[in-house]
Coordinates of C-alpha atoms in Angstrom, one line a residue:
Chain A
M855 CA 0.0 0.0 0.0
T856 CA 1.5 3.3 -1.1
D857 CA 2.0 5.9 1.6
T858 CA 0.7 9.1 0.1
R859 CA 0.8 11.1 3.2
E860 CA 1.9 14.7 2.9
P861 CA 4.7 15.6 5.3
I862 CA 3.8 17.9 8.1
R863 CA 6.4 20.6 8.2
P864 CA 6.6 23.8 10.3
D865 CA 5.2 26.8 8.6
P866 CA 8.1 28.8 7.1
H867 CA 6.1 32.0 7.4
D868 CA 5.6 31.6 11.1
E869 CA 7.9 34.1 12.8
N870 CA 7.4 32.5 16.1
E871 CA 8.7 29.2 14.9
T872 CA 11.9 28.3 16.8
P873 CA 14.8 27.3 14.6
R874 CA 15.4 23.5 14.8
T875 CA 18.6 22.1 16.1
P876 CA 19.7 18.6 14.8
D877 CA 18.6 17.2 18.1
M878 CA 15.1 18.6 17.7
Q879 CA 14.9 17.3 14.1
N880 CA 15.8 13.9 15.5
N881 CA 13.0 14.2 18.1
H882 CA 10.5 15.1 15.4
D883 CA 11.4 12.1 13.3
Q884 CA 11.1 9.9 16.4
L885 CA 7.7 11.3 17.2
E886 CA 6.4 10.8 13.6
A887 CA 7.9 7.3 13.5
R888 CA 6.2 6.3 16.7
L889 CA 2.9 7.8 15.6
A890 CA 3.1 5.8 12.4
K891 CA 4.1 2.7 14.3
L892 CA 1.1 3.0 16.6
T893 CA -1.3 2.6 13.8
A894 CA 0.8 0.3 11.5
P895 CA -1.3 -2.3 9.7
E896 CA -1.3 -5.8 11.3
A897 CA 0.9 -8.4 9.6
E898 CA -1.6 -11.2 10.0
D899 CA -4.9 -11.6 8.4
A900 CA -7.5 -12.0 11.1
G901 CA -10.4 -12.9 8.9
L902 CA -12.8 -10.8 11.0
W903 CA -15.0 -10.0 8.1
R904 CA -15.9 -13.8 7.9
K905 CA -16.8 -13.9 11.6
A906 CA -18.9 -10.8 11.2
L907 CA -20.7 -12.4 8.2
E908 CA -21.4 -15.5 10.1
K909 CA -22.6 -13.6 13.1
S910 CA -24.8 -11.4 10.9
K911 CA -26.4 -14.4 9.3
A912 CA -27.0 -16.1 12.6
G913 CA -28.5 -12.9 14.1
R914 CA -30.6 -12.0 11.1
K915 CA -34.1 -13.4 11.8
R916 CA -36.1 -11.0 9.9
P917 CA -35.6 -10.1 6.2
M918 CA -34.2 -6.6 5.5
L919 CA -36.9 -4.1 4.8
P920 CA -36.8 -2.0 1.6
Q921 CA -34.9 1.1 2.1
R922 CA -37.9 3.4 1.8
W923 CA -39.4 1.7 4.9
R924 CA -36.4 2.0 7.0
I925 CA -36.5 4.9 9.4
R926 CA -33.2 6.4 10.4
R927 CA -32.5 6.2 14.1
M928 CA -32.2 9.9 14.6
H929 CA -35.6 10.4 12.8
A930 CA -37.2 7.8 15.1
I931 CA -35.7 9.5 18.2
A932 CA -36.8 12.9 17.0
G933 CA -40.3 11.6 16.3
T934 CA -40.5 9.9 19.7
L935 CA -39.4 13.0 21.4
A936 CA -41.9 15.2 19.5
L937 CA -44.7 12.8 20.6
V938 CA -43.5 12.8 24.2
V939 CA -43.4 16.6 24.3
L940 CA -46.8 16.8 22.7
A941 CA -48.2 14.3 25.2
S942 CA -46.7 16.2 28.0
V943 CA -48.2 19.4 26.8
V944 CA -51.6 17.8 26.6
V945 CA -51.2 16.2 30.0
V946 CA -50.0 19.4 31.6
G947 CA -52.8 21.4 29.8
L948 CA -55.5 19.0 30.9
D949 CA -54.1 19.0 34.4
V950 CA -54.0 22.8 34.6
G951 CA -57.6 22.9 33.3
G952 CA -58.7 20.2 35.7
A953 CA -57.0 22.0 38.6
R954 CA -58.8 25.2 37.5
E955 CA -62.2 23.5 37.6
G956 CA -61.2 21.7 40.7
R957 CA -60.6 24.9 42.5
Y958 CA -64.3 25.5 42.5
A959 CA -65.3 21.9 43.2
A960 CA -62.8 21.4 46.0
R961 CA -63.1 24.8 47.5
A962 CA -63.8 24.7 51.2
P963 CA -67.3 25.8 52.0
D964 CA -67.8 29.4 52.7
P965 CA -68.9 30.0 56.2
M966 CA -71.7 32.1 54.8
T967 CA -72.8 29.4 52.4
T968 CA -75.3 26.8 53.5
K969 CA -76.5 23.9 51.4
E970 CA -79.4 21.7 52.4
S971 CA -81.6 19.1 50.9
S972 CA -84.0 18.7 53.7
N973 CA -87.0 17.2 51.8
I974 CA -84.9 14.7 50.0
G975 CA -83.4 13.6 53.3
T976 CA -86.8 13.3 54.8
V977 CA -88.3 11.2 52.1
D978 CA -85.2 9.1 51.9
E979 CA -85.5 8.5 55.7
S980 CA -89.2 7.8 55.6
L981 CA -88.8 5.3 52.7
R982 CA -86.0 3.6 54.6
L983 CA -88.3 3.3 57.7
A984 CA -91.0 1.9 55.5
G985 CA -88.7 -0.8 54.2
I986 CA -88.1 0.6 50.8
A987 CA -84.3 1.0 50.2
P988 CA -83.5 4.0 48.2
R989 CA -81.6 3.3 45.0
R990 CA -78.6 5.5 44.3
T991 CA -77.0 6.2 40.9
Q992 CA -73.7 7.8 40.1
S993 CA -75.2 10.4 37.9
S994 CA -76.9 12.3 40.6
R995 CA -75.5 14.1 43.6
S996 CA -78.6 13.5 45.6
S997 CA -80.5 10.4 46.6
M998 CA -82.3 8.7 43.8
L999 CA -85.6 7.5 45.2
E1000 CA -87.7 4.7 44.0
L1001 CA -91.5 5.2 43.7
P1002 CA -93.5 4.2 46.7
D1003 CA -95.2 0.8 46.7
Y1004 CA -98.6 2.2 45.8
A1005 CA -97.1 3.9 42.8
K1006 CA -95.7 0.6 41.6
A1007 CA -98.9 -1.3 41.9
P1008 CA -99.9 -3.4 38.8
G1009 CA -101.9 -1.3 36.4
F1010 CA -100.7 2.0 37.8
D1011 CA -99.2 4.0 34.9
L1012 CA -98.1 7.3 36.2
D1013 CA -97.0 8.6 32.8
S1014 CA -100.2 7.8 31.1
V1015 CA -102.2 9.3 33.9
L1016 CA -100.1 12.5 33.8
R1017 CA -100.2 12.6 30.0
S1018 CA -104.0 12.4 30.0
S1019 CA -104.3 15.0 32.7
S1020 CA -102.1 17.5 30.9
G1021 CA -104.0 17.6 27.7
G1022 CA -103.8 14.2 26.0
G1023 CA -101.4 14.6 23.1
T1024 CA -98.9 16.9 24.7
T1025 CA -95.7 15.3 26.0
S1026 CA -95.5 15.0 29.8
P1027 CA -92.3 16.3 31.4
F1028 CA -92.4 13.1 33.6
Q1029 CA -91.9 11.0 30.5
D1030 CA -88.2 11.6 31.0
A1031 CA -86.6 8.4 32.2
A1032 CA -84.3 10.3 34.6
T1033 CA -87.2 12.0 36.4
A1034 CA -89.7 9.2 36.2
E1035 CA -88.2 7.6 39.3
R1036 CA -88.2 10.6 41.5
L1037 CA -90.2 13.7 41.1
V1038 CA -88.1 16.4 42.8
A1039 CA -88.6 20.1 42.4
H1040 CA -85.3 21.9 42.9
K1041 CA -84.9 25.4 44.3
S1042 CA -81.7 27.3 44.7
D1043 CA -80.9 30.7 46.2
L1044 CA -77.6 32.3 45.5
Q1045 CA -76.2 35.6 46.6
L1046 CA -73.4 36.9 44.5
E1047 CA -71.0 39.7 45.2
T1048 CA -69.3 41.5 42.4
K1049 CA -67.8 44.8 41.5
D1050 CA -69.9 45.3 38.4
V1051 CA -73.5 44.3 39.1
A1052 CA -74.8 45.2 35.7
A1053 CA -72.3 43.1 33.9
T1054 CA -72.9 40.1 36.2
F1055 CA -76.6 40.6 35.8
A1056 CA -76.3 40.4 32.0
R1057 CA -74.0 37.4 32.2
V1058 CA -76.4 35.4 34.3
G1059 CA -79.0 35.8 31.6
H1060 CA -76.5 34.6 29.0
L1061 CA -75.9 31.4 30.9
L1062 CA -79.4 30.2 30.2
S1063 CA -80.0 27.6 27.6
I1064 CA -83.0 28.6 25.6
A1065 CA -82.9 25.3 23.8
N1066 CA -83.7 23.5 27.1
G1067 CA -86.6 25.7 27.7
E1068 CA -84.8 27.8 30.3
Y1069 CA -86.0 31.4 30.9
V1070 CA -85.9 34.3 33.2
E1071 CA -89.0 34.3 35.3
S1072 CA -88.4 37.8 36.7
S1073 CA -85.6 40.2 37.1
S1074 CA -84.9 43.6 38.5
L1075 CA -81.9 45.8 38.5
A1076 CA -81.6 49.0 40.6
G1077 CA -79.1 51.4 42.1
E1078 CA -75.7 52.4 40.9
G1079 CA -72.2 52.0 42.1
E1080 CA -71.8 50.3 45.4
H1081 CA -75.6 50.6 45.9
A1082 CA -76.4 48.6 42.8
H1083 CA -78.6 45.6 43.4
G1084 CA -79.9 43.0 41.0
Q1085 CA -82.2 40.1 41.3
L1086 CA -83.2 37.4 38.9
V1087 CA -85.5 34.4 39.2
V1088 CA -84.5 32.0 36.5
R1089 CA -85.8 28.6 35.5
V1090 CA -83.1 26.2 34.7
A1091 CA -83.5 22.6 33.4
S1092 CA -83.1 20.3 36.5
A1093 CA -80.6 18.2 34.7
R1094 CA -78.4 21.2 34.1
L1095 CA -78.8 22.8 37.6
D1096 CA -75.3 21.7 38.8
T1097 CA -73.6 23.0 35.7
F1098 CA -75.5 26.3 35.9
L1099 CA -74.6 26.8 39.6
N1100 CA -70.9 26.0 38.8
E1101 CA -71.0 28.6 36.1
L1102 CA -72.5 31.2 38.5
R1103 CA -69.7 30.4 41.0
G1104 CA -67.3 31.2 38.2
I1105 CA -68.5 34.7 37.4
A1106 CA -68.8 36.2 40.8
K1107 CA -68.0 35.5 44.5
V1108 CA -70.8 33.5 46.1
T1109 CA -71.6 34.8 49.6
R1110 CA -74.6 32.7 50.2
E1111 CA -76.0 29.6 48.7
T1112 CA -79.0 27.4 49.5
T1113 CA -80.3 24.5 47.5
T1114 CA -83.3 22.5 48.4
G1115 CA -85.0 19.5 46.7
D1116 CA -88.7 19.1 47.3
D1117 CA -90.0 15.6 46.6
V1118 CA -93.4 15.9 45.0
T1119 CA -93.9 12.3 44.1
D1120 CA -96.6 11.8 46.8
Q1121 CA -98.4 15.0 45.7
V1122 CA -98.4 13.9 42.1
V1123 CA -99.7 10.4 42.9
D1124 CA -102.4 11.8 45.2
L1125 CA -103.3 14.4 42.6
E1126 CA -103.6 11.9 39.8
A1127 CA -105.8 9.7 42.0
R1128 CA -108.1 12.6 42.7
L1129 CA -108.1 13.6 39.0
S1130 CA -108.9 10.1 37.9
N1131 CA -111.7 9.9 40.4
A1132 CA -113.1 13.3 39.3
Q1133 CA -113.0 12.2 35.7
R1134 CA -114.8 9.0 36.5
I1135 CA -117.5 11.0 38.3
E1136 CA -117.8 13.4 35.4
K1137 CA -118.2 10.5 33.0
E1138 CA -120.9 8.9 35.2
L1139 CA -122.8 12.1 35.5
L1140 CA -122.7 12.6 31.7
E1141 CA -124.0 9.1 31.2
L1142 CA -126.7 9.7 33.8
I1143 CA -127.9 12.8 31.9
E1144 CA -128.0 10.9 28.6
S1145 CA -129.8 7.9 30.1
R1146 CA -132.5 9.8 31.9
E1147 CA -134.3 11.5 29.1
K1148 CA -137.5 11.8 31.0
A1149 CA -136.0 13.3 34.2
T1150 CA -137.4 16.4 35.6
L1151 CA -135.8 19.8 34.9
E1152 CA -134.9 20.1 38.6
D1153 CA -133.1 16.7 38.6
I1154 CA -131.3 17.7 35.4
M1155 CA -130.2 21.1 36.8
A1156 CA -129.0 19.3 40.0
V1157 CA -126.9 16.9 38.0
R1158 CA -125.7 19.8 35.8
S1159 CA -124.7 21.7 38.9
R1160 CA -122.8 18.7 40.2
L1161 CA -121.2 18.3 36.8
D1162 CA -119.9 21.8 36.8
S1163 CA -118.4 21.5 40.2
V1164 CA -116.7 18.2 39.1
R1165 CA -115.4 19.9 35.9
L1166 CA -114.0 22.7 38.0
E1167 CA -112.2 20.2 40.2
I1168 CA -110.8 18.5 37.2
E1169 CA -109.4 21.7 35.8
R1170 CA -108.0 22.7 39.1
Y1171 CA -106.3 19.3 39.4
Q1172 CA -104.9 19.7 35.9
A1173 CA -103.6 23.2 36.6
R1174 CA -101.9 21.9 39.7
R1175 CA -100.5 19.0 37.7
T1176 CA -99.1 21.3 35.1
H1177 CA -97.5 23.5 37.8
L1178 CA -95.9 20.5 39.5
A1179 CA -94.6 19.3 36.1
S1180 CA -93.0 22.7 35.5
Q1181 CA -91.5 22.6 39.0
V1182 CA -89.9 19.3 38.4
K1183 CA -88.7 19.9 34.9
L1184 CA -87.3 23.4 35.6
A1185 CA -85.5 24.2 38.8
R1186 CA -86.1 27.6 40.2
V1187 CA -83.0 29.7 40.9
L1188 CA -83.1 33.0 42.7
V1189 CA -79.9 35.0 42.0
V1190 CA -79.3 38.0 44.1
I1191 CA -76.4 40.2 43.0
R1192 CA -74.9 42.8 45.3
A1193 CA -72.1 45.2 44.7
A1194 CA -68.9 44.3 46.5
P1195 CA -68.2 46.8 49.3
V1196 CA -65.5 49.2 48.3
E1197 CA -62.5 48.9 50.6
P1198 CA -61.6 52.2 52.1
E1199 CA -58.3 53.6 50.9
P1200 CA -55.8 53.1 53.6
E1201 CA -54.9 56.4 55.1
P1202 CA -51.4 57.3 54.4
A1203 CA -49.3 57.0 57.5
A1204 CA -47.6 60.1 58.6
T1205 CA -44.1 58.7 58.1
G1206 CA -44.9 55.8 55.6
P1207 CA -44.1 52.2 56.1
T1208 CA -40.9 51.6 57.9
L1209 CA -38.0 49.5 56.4
G1210 CA -39.0 46.7 58.7
D1211 CA -42.6 46.7 57.5
R1212 CA -41.4 46.6 53.9
L1213 CA -39.0 43.8 54.5
S1214 CA -41.6 41.9 56.4
L1215 CA -44.1 42.3 53.6
A1216 CA -41.6 41.4 51.0
A1217 CA -40.6 38.3 53.0
E1218 CA -44.3 37.3 53.3
R1219 CA -45.0 37.7 49.6
G1220 CA -41.8 35.9 48.7
W1221 CA -42.7 33.0 51.0
N1222 CA -46.2 32.8 49.5
H1223 CA -44.9 32.8 45.9
L1224 CA -42.3 30.2 46.8
A1225 CA -45.0 28.0 48.3
E1226 CA -47.2 28.5 45.2
S1227 CA -44.3 27.7 42.9
L1228 CA -43.4 24.5 44.9
A1229 CA -47.1 23.4 44.9
W1230 CA -47.3 23.9 41.1
A1231 CA -44.0 22.1 40.5
L1232 CA -45.2 19.2 42.7
Q1233 CA -48.5 19.1 40.8
V1234 CA -46.8 19.0 37.4
A1235 CA -44.2 16.4 38.6
I1236 CA -46.9 14.0 39.9
S1237 CA -49.5 14.5 37.2
G1238 CA -46.9 14.0 34.4
A1239 CA -44.9 11.3 36.2
V1240 CA -45.3 8.9 33.2
V1241 CA -44.1 11.5 30.8
W1242 CA -41.1 12.4 32.9
L1243 CA -40.2 8.8 33.2
V1244 CA -40.2 8.3 29.5
L1245 CA -38.2 11.5 29.0
L1246 CA -35.7 10.3 31.6
I1247 CA -35.3 7.0 29.8
L1248 CA -35.0 8.6 26.4
T1249 CA -32.7 11.5 27.3
P1250 CA -29.4 9.4 27.5
F1251 CA -30.0 7.9 24.1
V1252 CA -30.7 11.3 22.5
I1253 CA -27.7 12.9 24.2
R1254 CA -25.5 9.9 23.1
A1255 CA -26.8 10.2 19.5
W1256 CA -26.3 13.9 19.5
R1257 CA -22.7 13.7 20.8
K1258 CA -21.9 11.0 18.3
S1259 CA -23.1 13.2 15.5
L1260 CA -21.0 16.1 16.7
S1261 CA -18.0 14.3 18.1
F1262 CA -15.8 14.5 15.1
K1263 CA -16.7 17.9 13.8
Chain B
M1057 CA -8.6 -20.8 5.7
T1058 CA -6.8 -17.7 4.4
S1059 CA -8.5 -14.9 2.6
A1060 CA -6.8 -15.9 -0.6
A1061 CA -8.3 -19.4 -0.3
I1062 CA -11.7 -18.0 0.5
Q1063 CA -11.5 -15.6 -2.5
G1064 CA -10.6 -18.5 -4.7
A1065 CA -13.6 -20.5 -3.5
L1066 CA -16.0 -17.6 -3.9
P1067 CA -17.3 -16.1 -7.2
Q1068 CA -15.4 -13.0 -8.1
A1069 CA -17.1 -9.6 -8.7
A1070 CA -16.8 -8.2 -12.3
D1071 CA -16.1 -4.6 -11.1
D1072 CA -13.2 -4.7 -8.7
S1073 CA -13.5 -1.1 -7.6
D1074 CA -14.5 -0.6 -3.9
L1075 CA -17.9 0.6 -4.9
G1076 CA -18.4 -2.3 -7.4
L1077 CA -17.4 -4.8 -4.7
L1078 CA -19.8 -3.3 -2.2
R1079 CA -22.6 -3.4 -4.7
A1080 CA -21.7 -7.0 -5.7
F1081 CA -21.8 -7.9 -2.0
S1082 CA -25.2 -6.2 -1.7
A1083 CA -26.4 -8.4 -4.6
G1084 CA -25.3 -11.5 -2.6
D1085 CA -21.7 -12.0 -3.7
E1086 CA -19.8 -12.8 -0.5
G1087 CA -16.5 -13.0 -2.4
A1088 CA -16.7 -9.2 -2.9
L1089 CA -16.6 -8.7 0.8
A1090 CA -13.6 -11.0 1.0
T1091 CA -11.8 -8.8 -1.5
L1092 CA -12.7 -5.6 0.4
A1093 CA -11.4 -7.2 3.6
E1094 CA -8.2 -8.3 1.8
R1095 CA -7.7 -4.6 0.9
Y1096 CA -8.5 -2.9 4.2
E1097 CA -8.8 -5.2 7.2
R1098 CA -5.2 -5.3 8.3
A1099 CA -4.9 -1.6 7.9
M1100 CA -8.1 -1.1 9.8
L1101 CA -6.9 -3.4 12.6
G1102 CA -3.7 -1.2 12.9
L1103 CA -5.7 2.0 13.1
A1104 CA -8.1 0.5 15.6
R1105 CA -5.2 -0.6 17.7
G1106 CA -3.8 2.9 17.8
L1107 CA -7.2 4.5 18.5
L1108 CA -7.8 2.1 21.3
G1109 CA -4.5 2.7 23.0
G1110 CA -2.8 -0.5 21.8
D1111 CA -5.5 -2.9 23.0
R1112 CA -5.5 -5.6 20.3
E1113 CA -8.5 -7.5 21.5
L1114 CA -10.6 -4.4 21.6
A1115 CA -9.3 -3.5 18.2
R1116 CA -10.5 -6.9 16.8
D1117 CA -13.9 -6.3 18.3
A1118 CA -14.0 -2.8 16.7
V1119 CA -13.1 -4.1 13.3
Q1120 CA -15.5 -7.0 13.5
D1121 CA -18.3 -4.6 14.5
T1122 CA -17.4 -2.5 11.6
W1123 CA -17.8 -5.4 9.2
M1124 CA -21.1 -6.2 10.7
R1125 CA -22.2 -2.6 10.2
V1126 CA -21.0 -2.8 6.6
I1127 CA -22.9 -6.0 6.1
R1128 CA -26.1 -4.6 7.5
S1129 CA -25.8 -1.2 5.7
A1130 CA -24.2 -2.2 2.4
R1131 CA -27.5 -1.5 0.6
T1132 CA -27.8 2.0 2.1
H1133 CA -24.5 3.2 0.9
R1134 CA -25.3 5.9 -1.7
G1135 CA -21.9 6.4 -3.1
D1136 CA -21.6 10.0 -2.1
A1137 CA -18.5 9.1 -0.1
S1138 CA -15.9 6.6 -1.1
V1139 CA -16.2 3.1 0.3
K1140 CA -12.8 3.4 1.9
T1141 CA -13.8 6.7 3.7
W1142 CA -17.1 5.1 4.7
L1143 CA -15.3 2.1 6.2
Y1144 CA -12.9 4.2 8.1
R1145 CA -15.6 6.5 9.4
I1146 CA -17.6 3.5 10.7
L1147 CA -14.4 2.2 12.3
V1148 CA -13.5 5.5 13.9
H1149 CA -17.0 5.9 15.4
R1150 CA -17.0 2.4 16.7
C1151 CA -13.6 2.8 18.3
H1152 CA -14.8 6.1 19.8
D1153 CA -17.8 4.3 21.3
L1154 CA -15.7 1.4 22.6
R1155 CA -13.2 3.7 24.2
S1156 CA -15.9 5.8 25.8
T1157 CA -17.6 2.7 27.1
R1158 CA -14.4 1.3 28.4
G1159 CA -13.5 4.6 29.9
R1160 CA -16.8 4.6 31.8
H1161 CA -16.6 1.0 33.0
N1162 CA -12.9 0.4 33.4
A1163 CA -10.5 3.0 34.5
A1164 CA -7.5 0.9 33.7
P1165 CA -5.1 2.2 31.1
L1166 CA -5.6 1.0 27.6
A1167 CA -2.0 0.6 26.5
D1168 CA -0.3 -2.7 26.5
A1169 CA 3.3 -2.8 27.2
P1170 CA 4.9 -2.9 23.7
A1171 CA 7.6 -5.4 23.1
G1172 CA 11.1 -4.1 22.1
D1173 CA 13.8 -2.2 23.6
T1174 CA 13.2 -0.4 26.9
D1175 CA 13.7 3.1 25.5
D1176 CA 11.3 2.5 22.7
A1177 CA 8.8 1.0 25.0
A1178 CA 9.1 4.0 27.4
G1179 CA 8.8 6.4 24.5
T1180 CA 5.7 4.7 23.2
Q1181 CA 4.1 4.7 26.6
A1182 CA 4.9 8.4 26.9
L1183 CA 3.4 9.0 23.5
L1184 CA 0.2 7.1 24.4
A1185 CA -0.1 9.1 27.6
A1186 CA 0.3 12.3 25.6
L1187 CA -2.3 11.2 23.1
D1188 CA -4.6 10.2 25.9
A1189 CA -4.4 13.8 27.2
L1190 CA -5.8 15.1 23.9
T1191 CA -9.5 15.5 23.2
P1192 CA -11.0 12.5 21.3
P1193 CA -11.3 14.5 18.0
N1194 CA -7.7 15.7 18.2
R1195 CA -6.4 12.2 19.1
I1196 CA -8.3 10.7 16.2
L1197 CA -7.0 13.4 13.8
V1198 CA -3.4 12.8 14.7
L1199 CA -3.6 9.0 14.4
L1200 CA -5.6 9.2 11.2
C1201 CA -3.0 11.5 9.6
Y1202 CA -0.1 9.1 10.5
H1203 CA -2.0 6.0 9.6
Q1204 CA -0.3 4.4 6.5
G1205 CA -3.6 3.5 4.9
L1206 CA -4.9 7.1 4.5
T1207 CA -3.9 10.3 2.7
H1208 CA -4.5 13.6 4.4
A1209 CA -7.4 14.2 2.0
E1210 CA -8.9 10.9 3.0
A1211 CA -8.4 11.6 6.7
A1212 CA -10.1 14.9 6.2
A1213 CA -13.0 13.1 4.5
V1214 CA -13.2 10.7 7.4
M1215 CA -13.3 13.5 9.9
E1216 CA -15.7 15.5 7.7
I1217 CA -13.6 18.6 7.9
P1218 CA -11.8 20.6 5.1
I1219 CA -8.2 19.5 4.4
G1220 CA -6.9 23.0 5.3
T1221 CA -8.5 22.7 8.7
L1222 CA -7.0 19.3 9.2
K1223 CA -3.5 20.5 8.3
S1224 CA -3.6 23.5 10.6
R1225 CA -5.0 21.5 13.5
L1226 CA -2.4 18.8 12.9
H1227 CA 0.4 21.3 12.9
G1228 CA -0.8 22.7 16.2
L1229 CA -1.3 19.2 17.7
L1230 CA 2.2 18.1 16.7
T1231 CA 3.7 21.1 18.3
K1232 CA 1.8 20.4 21.4
L1233 CA 2.9 16.7 21.4
R1234 CA 6.5 17.7 20.9
E1235 CA 6.4 20.1 23.8
T1236 CA 4.8 17.4 26.0
L1237 CA 7.2 14.7 25.0
R1238 CA 10.4 16.8 25.0
P1239 CA 11.9 15.4 28.2
E1240 CA 11.0 11.9 27.2
V1241 CA 12.2 11.9 23.6
A1242 CA 15.3 13.8 24.3
P1243 CA 18.4 11.6 23.9

């Protein structure tokens, strides 16, 4: 093999180059000779290519893929990293969103806020005492009650009774499967405190879903500035009550909250029994008039009078029935909006805050920020544990590949 | 069985250039690989030995790994670099990896005690120590430039740097090595 190396000689134009003595020239020759000897070709043929070929044949279990299907390692690593980063962004994003929602859900109850569900509890307790175990489902925050025994008797069709009483062809709100088991009229009272009463007043109206039949029953807005006061009575679909209340909590500070659930199942069943009975009497009276053609006028007037009173009762029962249906289908929410009290401007101290006060305040704020930062970091670390683990595993490979690509440049 | 015997037993490639041999091997001609090995394996072993501080066993591993890589990637070679440069580049990378791995797992010095007269052995040991003190790219550059199988242009192609850069860096590195070795190489 011909040695075509170009000799490395000192640059003649370099003024700093020290003139060589014969000893130094000898040293240079020794150095170059030793360097050449270090990498001198081996004298013997090792046949390593054959071992590699055999090893490669033994290790090749799968046929080689066409070149266009092969993905270069760096591309694969880059793709994996991109996916991991994307996944981590999604995870952290969801986590932050969840934490934001969770602030409202997991907030400690305001001392001014009360929440009760007295009627539900009472009915629940009474049914338990009567030997009817209340059935609970995951979809409701409150007890899901089964109908009393008399409502489950053979032949008792509550929906058909209610449909007939509310005008025949019209759809009964009790047809809804979710409300067929318990007929509860929800009521909520919320007192909100906000700086801008008018804006909050308008936003409450915008939260209603007209598609679900929700509407503002009454509203009033009076006063200005810190004396502004607004009040709305809105009817919200019972199924959407929790969502609506959560949205209200998001737009202003809730200073008072009361929620009640009034179980009207007994009233409905009793009402339907009375209605059915009145309708049966009305039918019998009509039949009586038609069958007694030779009755005296006095008898006919007496029956007519009785028929009128029965008809009146039927209409009253039907009106009551419609009212109850509305109560069950649409929860009533009273929203009172008050202006937040304006905090009085602190009177400037004669000498201003002292250095100690400022340092104390700065330390307190710094400590709070540190605590918040640590809490956030801990939250991100735990929620994205899987992502961090994958990154931890992949990072050495990526660094190694990167170093390898740069190592000889 | 020697390489010559193997070559005789295997069908010969029509194009005996390096690229022709590599393509013939890709097409299934194992004799072409034998011819390539006949040309470069001993030189590669010498370079690997130098890059790995004189460790012959490790050098054999590096060269065998290089052939395995060649066997696996023969089809992907696009011909934009010469086969020789490609082979040496794979070898240099593999030696770098092995040296790094060995450096992490075994702190023992790589150099074997070379046979020969005592002065020469001492000088070689001193040279190895001086090379060891260089950064990996500089050490590789010096050894590539003094390897008998490569011209400076080929060494620059293996290092993927311009030849002017290679020469200027080599000049500086030789000066540095001379200064380091002055007490040892002085008669």
